mmCIF file with all atom_site columns, C-alpha atoms in Angstrom:
data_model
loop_
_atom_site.group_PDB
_atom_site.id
_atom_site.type_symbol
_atom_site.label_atom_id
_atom_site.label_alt_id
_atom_site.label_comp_id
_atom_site.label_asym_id
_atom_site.label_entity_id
_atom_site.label_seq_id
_atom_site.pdbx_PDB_ins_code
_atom_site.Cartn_x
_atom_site.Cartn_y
_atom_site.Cartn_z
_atom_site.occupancy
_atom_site.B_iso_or_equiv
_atom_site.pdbx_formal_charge
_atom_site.auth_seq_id
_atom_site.auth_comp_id
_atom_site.auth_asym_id
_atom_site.auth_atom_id
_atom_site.pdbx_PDB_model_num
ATOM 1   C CA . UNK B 1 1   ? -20.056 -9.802 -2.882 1.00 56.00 ? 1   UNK B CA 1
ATOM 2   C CA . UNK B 1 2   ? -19.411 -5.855 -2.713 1.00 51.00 ? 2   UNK B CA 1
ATOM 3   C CA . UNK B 1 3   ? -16.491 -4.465 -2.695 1.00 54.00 ? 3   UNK B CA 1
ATOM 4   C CA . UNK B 1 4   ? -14.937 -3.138 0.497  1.00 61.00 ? 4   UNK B CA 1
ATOM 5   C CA . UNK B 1 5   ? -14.868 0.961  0.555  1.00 59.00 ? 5   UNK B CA 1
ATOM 6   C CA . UNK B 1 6   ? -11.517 0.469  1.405  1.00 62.00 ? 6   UNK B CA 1
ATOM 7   C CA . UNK B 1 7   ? -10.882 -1.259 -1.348 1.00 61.00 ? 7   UNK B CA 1
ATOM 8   C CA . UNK B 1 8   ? -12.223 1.306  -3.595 1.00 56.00 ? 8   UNK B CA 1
ATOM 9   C CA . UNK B 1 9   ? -9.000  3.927  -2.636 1.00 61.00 ? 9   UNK B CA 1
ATOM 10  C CA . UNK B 1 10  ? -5.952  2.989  -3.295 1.00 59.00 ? 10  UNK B CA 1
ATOM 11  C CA . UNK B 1 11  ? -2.436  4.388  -3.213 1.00 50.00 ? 11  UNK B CA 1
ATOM 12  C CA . UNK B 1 12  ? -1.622  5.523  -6.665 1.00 50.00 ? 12  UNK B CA 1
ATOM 13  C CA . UNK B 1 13  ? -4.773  7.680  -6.396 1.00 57.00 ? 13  UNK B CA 1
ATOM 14  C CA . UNK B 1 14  ? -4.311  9.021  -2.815 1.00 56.00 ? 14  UNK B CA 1
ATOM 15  C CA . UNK B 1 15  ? -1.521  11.595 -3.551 1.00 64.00 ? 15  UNK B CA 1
ATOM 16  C CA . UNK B 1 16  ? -4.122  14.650 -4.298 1.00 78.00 ? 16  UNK B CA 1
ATOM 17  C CA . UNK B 1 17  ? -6.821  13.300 -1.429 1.00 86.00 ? 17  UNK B CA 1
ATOM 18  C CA . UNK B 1 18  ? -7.859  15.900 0.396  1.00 91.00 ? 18  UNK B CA 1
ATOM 19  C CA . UNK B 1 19  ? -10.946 14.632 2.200  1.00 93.00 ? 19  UNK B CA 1
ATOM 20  C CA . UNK B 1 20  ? -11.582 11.207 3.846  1.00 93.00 ? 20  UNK B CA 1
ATOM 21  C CA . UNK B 1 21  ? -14.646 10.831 5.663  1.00 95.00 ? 21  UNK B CA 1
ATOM 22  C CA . UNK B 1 22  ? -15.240 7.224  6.559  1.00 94.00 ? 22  UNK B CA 1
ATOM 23  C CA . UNK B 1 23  ? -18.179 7.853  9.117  1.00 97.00 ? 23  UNK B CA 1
ATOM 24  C CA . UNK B 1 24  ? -20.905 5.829  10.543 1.00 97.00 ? 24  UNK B CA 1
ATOM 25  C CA . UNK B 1 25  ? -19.385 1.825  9.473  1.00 94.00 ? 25  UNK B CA 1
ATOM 26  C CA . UNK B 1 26  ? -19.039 0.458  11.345 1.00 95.00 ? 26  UNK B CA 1
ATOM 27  C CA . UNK B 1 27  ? -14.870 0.170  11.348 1.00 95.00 ? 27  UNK B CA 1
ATOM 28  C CA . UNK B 1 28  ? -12.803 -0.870 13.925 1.00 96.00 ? 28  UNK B CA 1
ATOM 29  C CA . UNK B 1 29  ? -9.368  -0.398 14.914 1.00 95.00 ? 29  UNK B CA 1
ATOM 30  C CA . UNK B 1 30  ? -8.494  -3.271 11.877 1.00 93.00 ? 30  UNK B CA 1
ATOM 31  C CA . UNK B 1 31  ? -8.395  0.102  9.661  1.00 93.00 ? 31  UNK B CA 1
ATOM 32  C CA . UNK B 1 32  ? -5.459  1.648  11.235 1.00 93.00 ? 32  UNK B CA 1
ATOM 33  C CA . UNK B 1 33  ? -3.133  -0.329 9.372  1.00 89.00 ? 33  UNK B CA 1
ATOM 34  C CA . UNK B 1 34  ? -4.580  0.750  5.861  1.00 88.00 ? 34  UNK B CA 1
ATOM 35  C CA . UNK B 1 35  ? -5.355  4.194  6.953  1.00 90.00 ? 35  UNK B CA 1
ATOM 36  C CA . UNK B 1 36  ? -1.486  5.117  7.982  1.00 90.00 ? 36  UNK B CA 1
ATOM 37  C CA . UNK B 1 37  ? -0.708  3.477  4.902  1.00 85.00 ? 37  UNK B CA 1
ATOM 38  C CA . UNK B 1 38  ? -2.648  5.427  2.657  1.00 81.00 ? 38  UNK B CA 1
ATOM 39  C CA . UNK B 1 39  ? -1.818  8.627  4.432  1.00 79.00 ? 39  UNK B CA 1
ATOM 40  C CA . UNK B 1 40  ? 1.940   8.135  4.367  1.00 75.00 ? 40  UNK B CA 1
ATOM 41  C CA . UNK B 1 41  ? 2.325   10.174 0.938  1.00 66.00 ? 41  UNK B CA 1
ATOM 42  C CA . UNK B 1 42  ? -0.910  12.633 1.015  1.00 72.00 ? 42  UNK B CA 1
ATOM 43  C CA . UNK B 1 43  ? -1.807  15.648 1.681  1.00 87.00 ? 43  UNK B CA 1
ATOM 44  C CA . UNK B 1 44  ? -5.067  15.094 2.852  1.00 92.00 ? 44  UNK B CA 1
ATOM 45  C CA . UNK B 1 45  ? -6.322  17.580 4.964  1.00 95.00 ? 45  UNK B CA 1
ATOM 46  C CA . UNK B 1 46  ? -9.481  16.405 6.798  1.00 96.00 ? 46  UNK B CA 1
ATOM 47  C CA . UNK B 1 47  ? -9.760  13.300 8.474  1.00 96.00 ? 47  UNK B CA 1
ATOM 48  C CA . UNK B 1 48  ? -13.528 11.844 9.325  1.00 98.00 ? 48  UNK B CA 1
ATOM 49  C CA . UNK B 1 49  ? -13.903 8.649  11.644 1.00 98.00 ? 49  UNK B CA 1
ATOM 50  C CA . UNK B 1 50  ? -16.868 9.341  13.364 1.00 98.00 ? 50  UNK B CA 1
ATOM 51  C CA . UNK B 1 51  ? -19.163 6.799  14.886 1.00 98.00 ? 51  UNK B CA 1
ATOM 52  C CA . UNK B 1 52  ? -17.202 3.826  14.083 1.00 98.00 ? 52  UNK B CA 1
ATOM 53  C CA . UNK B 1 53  ? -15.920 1.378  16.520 1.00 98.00 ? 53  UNK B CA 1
ATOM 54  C CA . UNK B 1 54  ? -12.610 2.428  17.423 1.00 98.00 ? 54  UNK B CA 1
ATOM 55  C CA . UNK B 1 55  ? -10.869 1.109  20.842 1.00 97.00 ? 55  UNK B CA 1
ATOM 56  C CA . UNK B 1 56  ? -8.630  1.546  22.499 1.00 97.00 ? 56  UNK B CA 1
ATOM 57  C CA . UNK B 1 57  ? -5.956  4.300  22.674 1.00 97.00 ? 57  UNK B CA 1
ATOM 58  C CA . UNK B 1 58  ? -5.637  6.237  19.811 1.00 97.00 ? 58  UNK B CA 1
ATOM 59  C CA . UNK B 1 59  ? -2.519  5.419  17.834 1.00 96.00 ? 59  UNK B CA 1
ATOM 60  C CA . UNK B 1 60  ? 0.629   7.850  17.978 1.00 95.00 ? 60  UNK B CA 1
ATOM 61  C CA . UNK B 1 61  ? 0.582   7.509  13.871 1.00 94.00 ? 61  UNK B CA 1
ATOM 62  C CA . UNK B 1 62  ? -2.062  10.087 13.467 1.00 95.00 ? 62  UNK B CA 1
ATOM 63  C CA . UNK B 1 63  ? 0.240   12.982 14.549 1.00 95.00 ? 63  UNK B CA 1
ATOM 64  C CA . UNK B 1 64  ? 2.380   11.841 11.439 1.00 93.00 ? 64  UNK B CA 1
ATOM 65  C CA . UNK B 1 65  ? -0.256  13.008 9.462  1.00 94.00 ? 65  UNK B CA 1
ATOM 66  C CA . UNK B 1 66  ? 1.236   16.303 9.428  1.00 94.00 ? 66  UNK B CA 1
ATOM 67  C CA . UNK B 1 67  ? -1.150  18.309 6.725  1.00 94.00 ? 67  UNK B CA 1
ATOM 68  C CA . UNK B 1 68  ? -4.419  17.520 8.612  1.00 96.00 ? 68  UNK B CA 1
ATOM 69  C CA . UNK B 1 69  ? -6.401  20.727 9.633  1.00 98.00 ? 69  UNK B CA 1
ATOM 70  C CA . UNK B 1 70  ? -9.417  18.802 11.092 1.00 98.00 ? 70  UNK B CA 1
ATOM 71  C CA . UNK B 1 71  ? -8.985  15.500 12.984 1.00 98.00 ? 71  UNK B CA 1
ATOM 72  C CA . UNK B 1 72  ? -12.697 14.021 13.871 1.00 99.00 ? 72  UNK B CA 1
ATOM 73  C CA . UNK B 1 73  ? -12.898 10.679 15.968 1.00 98.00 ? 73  UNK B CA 1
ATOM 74  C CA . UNK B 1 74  ? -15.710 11.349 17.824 1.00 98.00 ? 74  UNK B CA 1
ATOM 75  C CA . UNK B 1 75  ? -18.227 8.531  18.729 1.00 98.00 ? 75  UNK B CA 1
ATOM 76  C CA . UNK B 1 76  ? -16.329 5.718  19.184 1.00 98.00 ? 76  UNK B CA 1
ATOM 77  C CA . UNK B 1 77  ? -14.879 4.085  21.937 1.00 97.00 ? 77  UNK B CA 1
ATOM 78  C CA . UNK B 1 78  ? -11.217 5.150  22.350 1.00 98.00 ? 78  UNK B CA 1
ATOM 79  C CA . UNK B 1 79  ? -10.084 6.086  25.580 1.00 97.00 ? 79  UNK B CA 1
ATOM 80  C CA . UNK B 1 80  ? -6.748  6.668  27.357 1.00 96.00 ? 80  UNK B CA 1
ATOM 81  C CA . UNK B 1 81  ? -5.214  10.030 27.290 1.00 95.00 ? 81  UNK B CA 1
ATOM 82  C CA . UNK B 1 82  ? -4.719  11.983 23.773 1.00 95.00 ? 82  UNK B CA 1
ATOM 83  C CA . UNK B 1 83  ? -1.103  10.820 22.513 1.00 96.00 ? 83  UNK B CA 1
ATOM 84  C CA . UNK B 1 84  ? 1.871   13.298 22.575 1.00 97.00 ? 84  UNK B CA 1
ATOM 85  C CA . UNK B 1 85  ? 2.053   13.106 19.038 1.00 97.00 ? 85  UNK B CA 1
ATOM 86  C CA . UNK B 1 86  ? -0.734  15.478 18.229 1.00 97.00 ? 86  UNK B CA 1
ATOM 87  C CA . UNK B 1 87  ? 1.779   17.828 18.916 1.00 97.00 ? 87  UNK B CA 1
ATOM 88  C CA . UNK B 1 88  ? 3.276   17.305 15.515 1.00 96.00 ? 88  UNK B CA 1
ATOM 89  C CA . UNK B 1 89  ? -0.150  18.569 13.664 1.00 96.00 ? 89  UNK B CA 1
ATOM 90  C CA . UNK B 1 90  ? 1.000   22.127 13.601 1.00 96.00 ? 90  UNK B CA 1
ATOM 91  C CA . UNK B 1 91  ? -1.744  22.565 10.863 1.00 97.00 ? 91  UNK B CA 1
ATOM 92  C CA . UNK B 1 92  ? -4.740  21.324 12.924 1.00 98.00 ? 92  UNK B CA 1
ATOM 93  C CA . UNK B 1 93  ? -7.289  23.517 13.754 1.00 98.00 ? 93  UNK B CA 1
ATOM 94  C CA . UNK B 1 94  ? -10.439 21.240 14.951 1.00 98.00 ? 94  UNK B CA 1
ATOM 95  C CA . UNK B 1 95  ? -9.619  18.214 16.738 1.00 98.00 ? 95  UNK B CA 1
ATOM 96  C CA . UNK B 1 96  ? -13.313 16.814 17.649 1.00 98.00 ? 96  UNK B CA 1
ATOM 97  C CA . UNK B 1 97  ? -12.890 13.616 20.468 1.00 97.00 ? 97  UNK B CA 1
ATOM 98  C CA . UNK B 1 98  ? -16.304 13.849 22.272 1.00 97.00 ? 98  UNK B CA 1
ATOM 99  C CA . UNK B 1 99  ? -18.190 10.907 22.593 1.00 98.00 ? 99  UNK B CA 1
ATOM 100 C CA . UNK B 1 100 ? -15.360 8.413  23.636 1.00 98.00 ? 100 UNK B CA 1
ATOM 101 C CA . UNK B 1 101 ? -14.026 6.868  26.905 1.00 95.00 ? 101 UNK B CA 1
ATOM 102 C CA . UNK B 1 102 ? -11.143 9.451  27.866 1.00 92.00 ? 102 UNK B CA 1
ATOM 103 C CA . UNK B 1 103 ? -9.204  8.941  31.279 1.00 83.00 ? 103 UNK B CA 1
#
């Protein structure tokens, strides 16, 4: 049996992460979980989710991600309204969301 991708980062190498692009498998929101884990000590900069299956609202965690400067989670199937939080990502400049289920 293969390994999970996930399973492949962990956190005593995610500290100089700068990139995570985790498009196109298929994840759902299961990966939350390890994702705000492994972000809670990076810097990582650019955040990839794209065509996944995400549902649901997104999660108020992501705008503790404070260093991102481009936020993708496009293609999925997320909907509610875009959480407060994203006001704490005072580095973001692209925020991509198209593609989802948005009241």
């Amino acid at each position: 049996k293969s390994p999970s991708p996930l399973s492949l980062i962990n956190n005593s190498s995610n500290s100089h992460l700068s990139t995570l692009d985790l498009s196109d498998n298929s994840f759902d929101s299961s990966i939350y979980n390890w994702l705000f884990n492994l972000t809670s000590s990076s810097s990582l900069v650019k955040l990839y989710l794209v065509g996944n299956l995400l549902t649901g609202p997104i999660p108020d965690a992501f705008g503790n991600i404070t260093s991102l400067s481009r936020l993708s989670l496009a293609n999925n199937q997320l909907q509610g309204v875009i959480p407060k939080s994203f006001g704490n990502l005072c580095n973001l400049k692209e925020l991509y969301l198209r593609w989802n289920n948005f009241s």
